[in-house]
Structure formats: C-alpha cells, structure tokens
Coordinates of C-alpha atoms in Angstrom, one line a residue:
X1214 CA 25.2 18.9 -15.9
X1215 CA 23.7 16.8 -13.1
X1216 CA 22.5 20.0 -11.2
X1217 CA 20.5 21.4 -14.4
X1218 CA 19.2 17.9 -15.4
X1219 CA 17.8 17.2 -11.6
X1220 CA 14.9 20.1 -11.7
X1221 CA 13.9 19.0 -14.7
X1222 CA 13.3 15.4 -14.1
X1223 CA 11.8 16.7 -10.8
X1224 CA 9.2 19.1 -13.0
X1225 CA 8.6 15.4 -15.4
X1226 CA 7.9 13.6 -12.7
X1227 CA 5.3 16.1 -11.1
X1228 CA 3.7 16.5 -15.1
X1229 CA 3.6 13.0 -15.3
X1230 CA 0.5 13.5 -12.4
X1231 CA -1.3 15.9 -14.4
X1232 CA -1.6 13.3 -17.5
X1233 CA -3.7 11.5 -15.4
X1234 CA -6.7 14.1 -15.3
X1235 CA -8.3 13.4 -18.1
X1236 CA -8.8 10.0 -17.5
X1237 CA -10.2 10.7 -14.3
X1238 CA -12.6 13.3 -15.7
X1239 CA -13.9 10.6 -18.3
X1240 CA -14.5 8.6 -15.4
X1241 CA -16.6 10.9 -13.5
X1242 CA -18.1 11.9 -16.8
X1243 CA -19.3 8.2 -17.5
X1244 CA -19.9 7.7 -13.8
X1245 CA -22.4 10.8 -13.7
X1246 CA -23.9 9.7 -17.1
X1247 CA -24.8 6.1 -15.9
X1248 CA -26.1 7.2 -12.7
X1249 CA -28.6 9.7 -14.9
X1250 CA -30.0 7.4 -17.0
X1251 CA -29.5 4.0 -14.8
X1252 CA -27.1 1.9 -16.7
X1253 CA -26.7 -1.5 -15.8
X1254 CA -23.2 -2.7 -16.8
X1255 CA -21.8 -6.2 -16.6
X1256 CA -22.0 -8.6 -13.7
X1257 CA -25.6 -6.4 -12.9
X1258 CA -23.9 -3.4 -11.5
X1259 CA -27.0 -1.4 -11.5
X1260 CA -25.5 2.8 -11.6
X1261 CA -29.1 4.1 -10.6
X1262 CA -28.1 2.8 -7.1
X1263 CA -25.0 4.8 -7.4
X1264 CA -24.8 8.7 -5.8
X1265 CA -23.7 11.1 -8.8
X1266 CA -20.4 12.5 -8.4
X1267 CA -21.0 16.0 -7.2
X1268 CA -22.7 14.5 -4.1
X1269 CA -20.0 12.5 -3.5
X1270 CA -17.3 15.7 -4.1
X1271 CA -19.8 17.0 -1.3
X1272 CA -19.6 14.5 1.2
X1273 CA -15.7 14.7 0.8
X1274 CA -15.9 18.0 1.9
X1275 CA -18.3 17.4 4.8
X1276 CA -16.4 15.4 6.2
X1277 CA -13.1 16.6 5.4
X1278 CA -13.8 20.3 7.2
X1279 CA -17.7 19.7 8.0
X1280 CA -20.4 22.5 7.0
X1281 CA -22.4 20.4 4.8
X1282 CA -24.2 17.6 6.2
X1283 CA -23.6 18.2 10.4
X1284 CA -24.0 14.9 11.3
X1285 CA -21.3 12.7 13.1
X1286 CA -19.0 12.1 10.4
X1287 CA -18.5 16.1 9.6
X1288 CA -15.2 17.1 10.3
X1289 CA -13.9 13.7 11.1
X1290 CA -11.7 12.8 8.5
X1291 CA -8.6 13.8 9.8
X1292 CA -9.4 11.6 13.2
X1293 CA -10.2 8.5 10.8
X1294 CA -7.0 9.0 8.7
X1295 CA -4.9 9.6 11.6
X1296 CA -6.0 6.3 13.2
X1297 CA -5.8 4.2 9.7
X1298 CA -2.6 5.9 8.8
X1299 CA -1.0 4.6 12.3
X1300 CA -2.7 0.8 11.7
X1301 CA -1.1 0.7 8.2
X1302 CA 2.3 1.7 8.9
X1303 CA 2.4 -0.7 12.1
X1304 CA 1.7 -3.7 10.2
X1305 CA 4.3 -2.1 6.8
X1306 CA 6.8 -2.0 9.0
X1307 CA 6.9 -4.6 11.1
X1308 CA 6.3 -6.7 8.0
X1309 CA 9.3 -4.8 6.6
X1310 CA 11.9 -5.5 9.4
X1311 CA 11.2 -9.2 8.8
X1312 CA 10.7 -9.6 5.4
X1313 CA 14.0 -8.5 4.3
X1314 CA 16.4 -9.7 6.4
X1315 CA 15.0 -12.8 6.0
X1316 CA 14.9 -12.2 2.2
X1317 CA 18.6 -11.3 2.4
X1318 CA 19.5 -14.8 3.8
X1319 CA 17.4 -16.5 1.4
X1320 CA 18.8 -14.6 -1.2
X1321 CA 22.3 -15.2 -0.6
X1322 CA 22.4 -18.6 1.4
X1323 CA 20.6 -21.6 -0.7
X1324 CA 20.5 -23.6 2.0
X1325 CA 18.4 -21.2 3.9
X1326 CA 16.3 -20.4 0.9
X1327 CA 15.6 -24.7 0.5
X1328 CA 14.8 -25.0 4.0
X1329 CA 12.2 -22.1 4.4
X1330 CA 10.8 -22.3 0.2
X1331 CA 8.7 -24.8 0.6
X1332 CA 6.8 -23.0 4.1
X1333 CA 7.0 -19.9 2.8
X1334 CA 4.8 -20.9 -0.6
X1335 CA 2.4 -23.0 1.2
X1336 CA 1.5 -20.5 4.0
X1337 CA 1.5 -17.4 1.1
X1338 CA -1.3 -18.5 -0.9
X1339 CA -4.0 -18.2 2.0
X1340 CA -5.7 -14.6 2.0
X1341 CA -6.3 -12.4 4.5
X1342 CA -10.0 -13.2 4.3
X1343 CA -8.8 -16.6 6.4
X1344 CA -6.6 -15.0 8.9
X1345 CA -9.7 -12.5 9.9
X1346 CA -11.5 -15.1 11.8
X1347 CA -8.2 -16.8 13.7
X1348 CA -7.0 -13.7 14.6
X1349 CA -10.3 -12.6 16.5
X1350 CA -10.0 -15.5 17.9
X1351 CA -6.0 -15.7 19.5
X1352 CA -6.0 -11.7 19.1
X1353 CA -9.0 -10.5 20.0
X1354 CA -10.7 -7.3 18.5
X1355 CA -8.6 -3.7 18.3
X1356 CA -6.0 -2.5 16.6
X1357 CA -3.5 -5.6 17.6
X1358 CA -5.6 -7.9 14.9
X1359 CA -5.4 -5.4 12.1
X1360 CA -1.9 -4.5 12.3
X1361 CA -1.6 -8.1 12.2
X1362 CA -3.5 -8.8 9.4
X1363 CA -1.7 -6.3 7.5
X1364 CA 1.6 -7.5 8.8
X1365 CA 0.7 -11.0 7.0
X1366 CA -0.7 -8.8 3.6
X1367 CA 3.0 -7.4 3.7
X1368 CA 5.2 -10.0 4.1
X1369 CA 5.5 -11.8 1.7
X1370 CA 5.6 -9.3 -1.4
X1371 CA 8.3 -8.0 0.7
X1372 CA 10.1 -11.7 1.4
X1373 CA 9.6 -12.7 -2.4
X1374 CA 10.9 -9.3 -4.1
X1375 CA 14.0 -9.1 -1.5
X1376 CA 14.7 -12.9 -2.1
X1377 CA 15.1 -12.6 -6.2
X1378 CA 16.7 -9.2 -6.0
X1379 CA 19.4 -10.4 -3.7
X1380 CA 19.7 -13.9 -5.5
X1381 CA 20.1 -11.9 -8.8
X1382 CA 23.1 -9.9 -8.0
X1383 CA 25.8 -10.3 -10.6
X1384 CA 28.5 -12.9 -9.0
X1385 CA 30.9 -10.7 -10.9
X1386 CA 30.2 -7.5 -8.6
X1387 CA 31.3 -10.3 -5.9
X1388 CA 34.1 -11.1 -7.2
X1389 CA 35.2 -8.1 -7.9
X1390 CA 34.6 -7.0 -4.3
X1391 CA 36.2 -9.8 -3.1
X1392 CA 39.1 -9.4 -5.2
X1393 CA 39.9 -5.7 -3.8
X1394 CA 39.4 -7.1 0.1
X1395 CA 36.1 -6.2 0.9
X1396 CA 35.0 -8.0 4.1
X1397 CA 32.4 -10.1 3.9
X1398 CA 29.9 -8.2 6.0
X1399 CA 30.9 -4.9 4.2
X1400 CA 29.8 -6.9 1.2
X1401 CA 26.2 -7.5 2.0
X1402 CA 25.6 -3.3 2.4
X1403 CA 27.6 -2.1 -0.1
X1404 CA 27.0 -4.5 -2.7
X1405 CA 24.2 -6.5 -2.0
X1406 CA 21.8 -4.1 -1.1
X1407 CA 22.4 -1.5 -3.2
X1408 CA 22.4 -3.7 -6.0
X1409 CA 18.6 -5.6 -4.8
X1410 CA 17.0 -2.0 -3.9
X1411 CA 15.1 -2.0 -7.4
X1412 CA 13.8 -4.9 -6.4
X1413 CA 12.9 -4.1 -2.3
X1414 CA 11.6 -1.0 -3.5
X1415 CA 8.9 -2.7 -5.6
X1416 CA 7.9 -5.2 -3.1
X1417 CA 7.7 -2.6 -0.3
X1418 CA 5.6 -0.4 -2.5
X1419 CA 3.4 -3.4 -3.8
X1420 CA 3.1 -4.1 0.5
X1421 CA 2.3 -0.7 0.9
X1422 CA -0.9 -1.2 -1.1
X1423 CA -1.8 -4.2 0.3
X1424 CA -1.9 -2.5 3.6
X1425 CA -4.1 -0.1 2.7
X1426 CA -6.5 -2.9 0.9
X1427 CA -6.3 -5.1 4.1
X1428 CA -7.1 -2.0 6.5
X1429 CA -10.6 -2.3 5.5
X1430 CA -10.8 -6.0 6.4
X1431 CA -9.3 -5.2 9.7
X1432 CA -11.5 -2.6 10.8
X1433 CA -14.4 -4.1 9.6
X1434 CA -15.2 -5.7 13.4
X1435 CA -14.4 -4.0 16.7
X1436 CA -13.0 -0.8 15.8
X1437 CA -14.8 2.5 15.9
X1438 CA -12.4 4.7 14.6
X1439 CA -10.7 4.5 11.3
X1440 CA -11.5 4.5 7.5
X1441 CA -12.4 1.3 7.1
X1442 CA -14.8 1.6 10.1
X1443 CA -16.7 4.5 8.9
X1444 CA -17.2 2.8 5.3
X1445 CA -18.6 -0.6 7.6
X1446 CA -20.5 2.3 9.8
X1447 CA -21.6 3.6 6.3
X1448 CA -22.8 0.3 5.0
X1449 CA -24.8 -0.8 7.6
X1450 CA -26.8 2.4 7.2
X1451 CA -26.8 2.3 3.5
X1452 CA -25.3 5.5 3.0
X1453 CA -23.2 5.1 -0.4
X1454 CA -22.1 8.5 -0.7
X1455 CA -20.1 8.0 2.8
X1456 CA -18.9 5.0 1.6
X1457 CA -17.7 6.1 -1.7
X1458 CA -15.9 9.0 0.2
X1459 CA -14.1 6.7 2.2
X1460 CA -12.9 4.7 -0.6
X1461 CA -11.6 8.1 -2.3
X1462 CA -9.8 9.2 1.0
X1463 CA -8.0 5.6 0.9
X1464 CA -7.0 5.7 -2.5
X1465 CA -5.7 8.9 -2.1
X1466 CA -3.9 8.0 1.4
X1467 CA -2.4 5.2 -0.7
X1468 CA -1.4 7.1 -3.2
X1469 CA 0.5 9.7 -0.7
X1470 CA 2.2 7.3 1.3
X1471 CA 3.6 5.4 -1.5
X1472 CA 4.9 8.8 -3.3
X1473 CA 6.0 9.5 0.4
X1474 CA 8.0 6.1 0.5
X1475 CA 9.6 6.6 -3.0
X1476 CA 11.1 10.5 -1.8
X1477 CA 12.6 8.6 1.4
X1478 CA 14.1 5.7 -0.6
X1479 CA 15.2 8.5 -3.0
X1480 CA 16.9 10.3 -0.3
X1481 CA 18.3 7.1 1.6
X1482 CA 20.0 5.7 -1.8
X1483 CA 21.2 9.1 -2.8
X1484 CA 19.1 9.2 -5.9
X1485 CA 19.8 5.7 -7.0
X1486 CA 18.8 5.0 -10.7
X1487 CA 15.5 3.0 -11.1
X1488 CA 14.3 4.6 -8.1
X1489 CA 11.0 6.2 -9.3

C-alpha cells in the first residue's frame, strides 16, 4: 500500500507548485499595469519608477547566460550565486551545530533552560541591522562578517524551536522507554529527537530564510562578489532592473535551498510524518 501511496504524494507535492502560477501571473499582470499607467499605491510607492516585467525577465536572462545587455554583469550569475550560496550555508550551519544542542539541553534540563532564558531573550530581540556596524568593527570586512551576521540571524529561530519541541515531548514516551531499559543517552536519539524534528525542522527552515534576508545586509560593504553585492552595485548606479533581478534570483535560491533541506530531512528521518 505504502509503495503505491508514495508516488502519489510525491506527484501532490510537486502540483501543489503549479497552484502557485496564477498568483504570480496576477502579480506580474498588476505589476506591468501600474508601471503603464504610473500608479501610486500606499506609503507613495510610485510604479512609474518601476522597470515593466519583460525587462526585468530580460535582465534575468542577461545575466543568467549573457547575450542581452554585454556589460559586466552578463553571464555572471552563477559566480554571484556560487559565492552567496557558500556565505549562507556557512553562517546556517554553524548557527545549526549550536543552536540545537544547546536547544536539546534547555529542552530537557530546566535548570539549564533558567540559567541561559533570561540571556537568550535579551540578546534575541536586537536585529541584525545593530550587529552590522560591531562586526566591521571586531571582524572587519569579507566574508567572516557576513557569515557572522547570518550565524546571529540563525540562531535563535533554531535555539527557540529546538527548545519547545524537546520540552514538549510526552513524559509518557519516557517512561515508557525507561520502563523497557533504554539507556539514558539512547533516550535522547531515539526518543527525543525524533519526537522534536517537527519542530527543528521548522526553525531550521525559518533560519534558512533569514540567511538568505541577512545576506544582503552582509554584502552590502566590502564584498564584490555575491548577490547582495551586485543589487548594492546596482543601486548605487540606479539600475532597478538589476536590482529587481537580484532579488528574484534570491527568492528563488531561497526557495531551492529550503525544498533542498526538506528532501534531506526527508531522507535522514526516513520519511517521518509532518515532514513536508
């Protein structure tokens, strides 16, 4: 039963994508509207400012494979993503082998959790805006500040979700572990974990998007290369196309390393309900 059922979850899941098109072609159909006849929508967003959408589709293309435009950025998406890409995962990472062994213990230990709550929620509220200018300072510009600063944006979505999903484990799944001789530290992968991965899973893919949010602080100063970079590049020459394209490219890398993230967690936990 489980081996017909499987494909057609799988063909669901992959529909569930194309219900999403029309939405996106309203968008570009009220986009292209508003930039023809210069809307001006709330807050004094003025659309006549705005490139129309095939010239933005165009200056995807550029500087995905190059052809259109010739100038520096044709052809040099896949040198920008490669370098963003690396930044991102740095920081995701490193902000994941922290965050949830440290959300384990606070999870399962209260006195760990009441010695480290009352830091953790005083340090969490400051943004990443704040961080930018320390971290020039004691980091200096390159790569180390950004994977930094998305370390930081990481964290704690990461801490927080891993802490309630660990605290929320039914005592009774304990127990009953207990009862049959399960040692202790067999406890914490077999039951623990398994039992908290809904809610890892949705801090690490709520970190994931952070990262890709911060990466544009990060390589705002003192990096060249990177998407984040050539939107900054593209702003200080006024060129809205480019730096509509690179927003695009980093919504879609966002969107393919999070579907990316959800197949390995899929994989790792066997297929584990709740696991989408």
């Amino acid at each position: 039963m489980a081996t017909v059922t499987a494909p057609i979850v799988a063909l669901k899941k992959k529909a569930a994508v194309l219900y999403g098109l029309p939405a996106l072609a309203l968008l570009a159909g009220f986009w292209s509207l508003g930039v023809r006849f210069g809307w001006t929508l709330p807050l004094g967003i003025q659309m006549q400012f705005l490139p129309p959408p095939g010239e933005v589709a165009g200056r995807m293309w550029d500087v995905a494979v190059g052809g259109v435009h010739d100038d520096a950025y044709s052809g040099s998406l896949w040198r920008h993503l490669a370098a963003s890409t690396l930044r991102v995962l740095n920081g995701f990472l490193l902000a994941a082998v922290f965050a949830i062994p440290l959300g384990v213990l606070m999870g399962r230990f209260a006195p760990v959790r009441r010695a480290l709550e009352t830091t953790v929620n005083l340090v969490r509220p400051i943004p990443v805006t704040a961080w930018a200018p320390l971290t020039l300072l004691i980091i200096g510009y390159g790569d180390r500040s950004t994977i930094f600063l998305i370390f930081v944006a990481a964290f704690f979505p990461i801490l927080l979700n891993t802490t309630v999903g660990v605290a929320q484990v039914p005592p009774r799944l304990l127990e009953a572990a207990a009862m049959l001789g399960t040692p202790k530290a067999k406890t914490l992968y077999k039951i623990v974990i398994p039992s908290a991965m809904q809610s890892i899973t949705s801090g690490l893919r709520i970190a994931l998007g952070l990262s890709w949010v911060v990466l544009v602080v990060g390589e705002t100063v003192g990096i060249s290369t990177g998407l984040g970079a050539m939107i900054t590049q593209a702003r200080d020459m006024s060129r809205t196309d480019l730096i509509i394209a690179g927003m695009v490219f980093i919504g879609l890398a966002g969107f393919a390393t999070d579907r990316f993230m959800g197949w390995l967690l899929r994989v790792a936990t066997r297929g584990r309900p709740g696991l989408s």
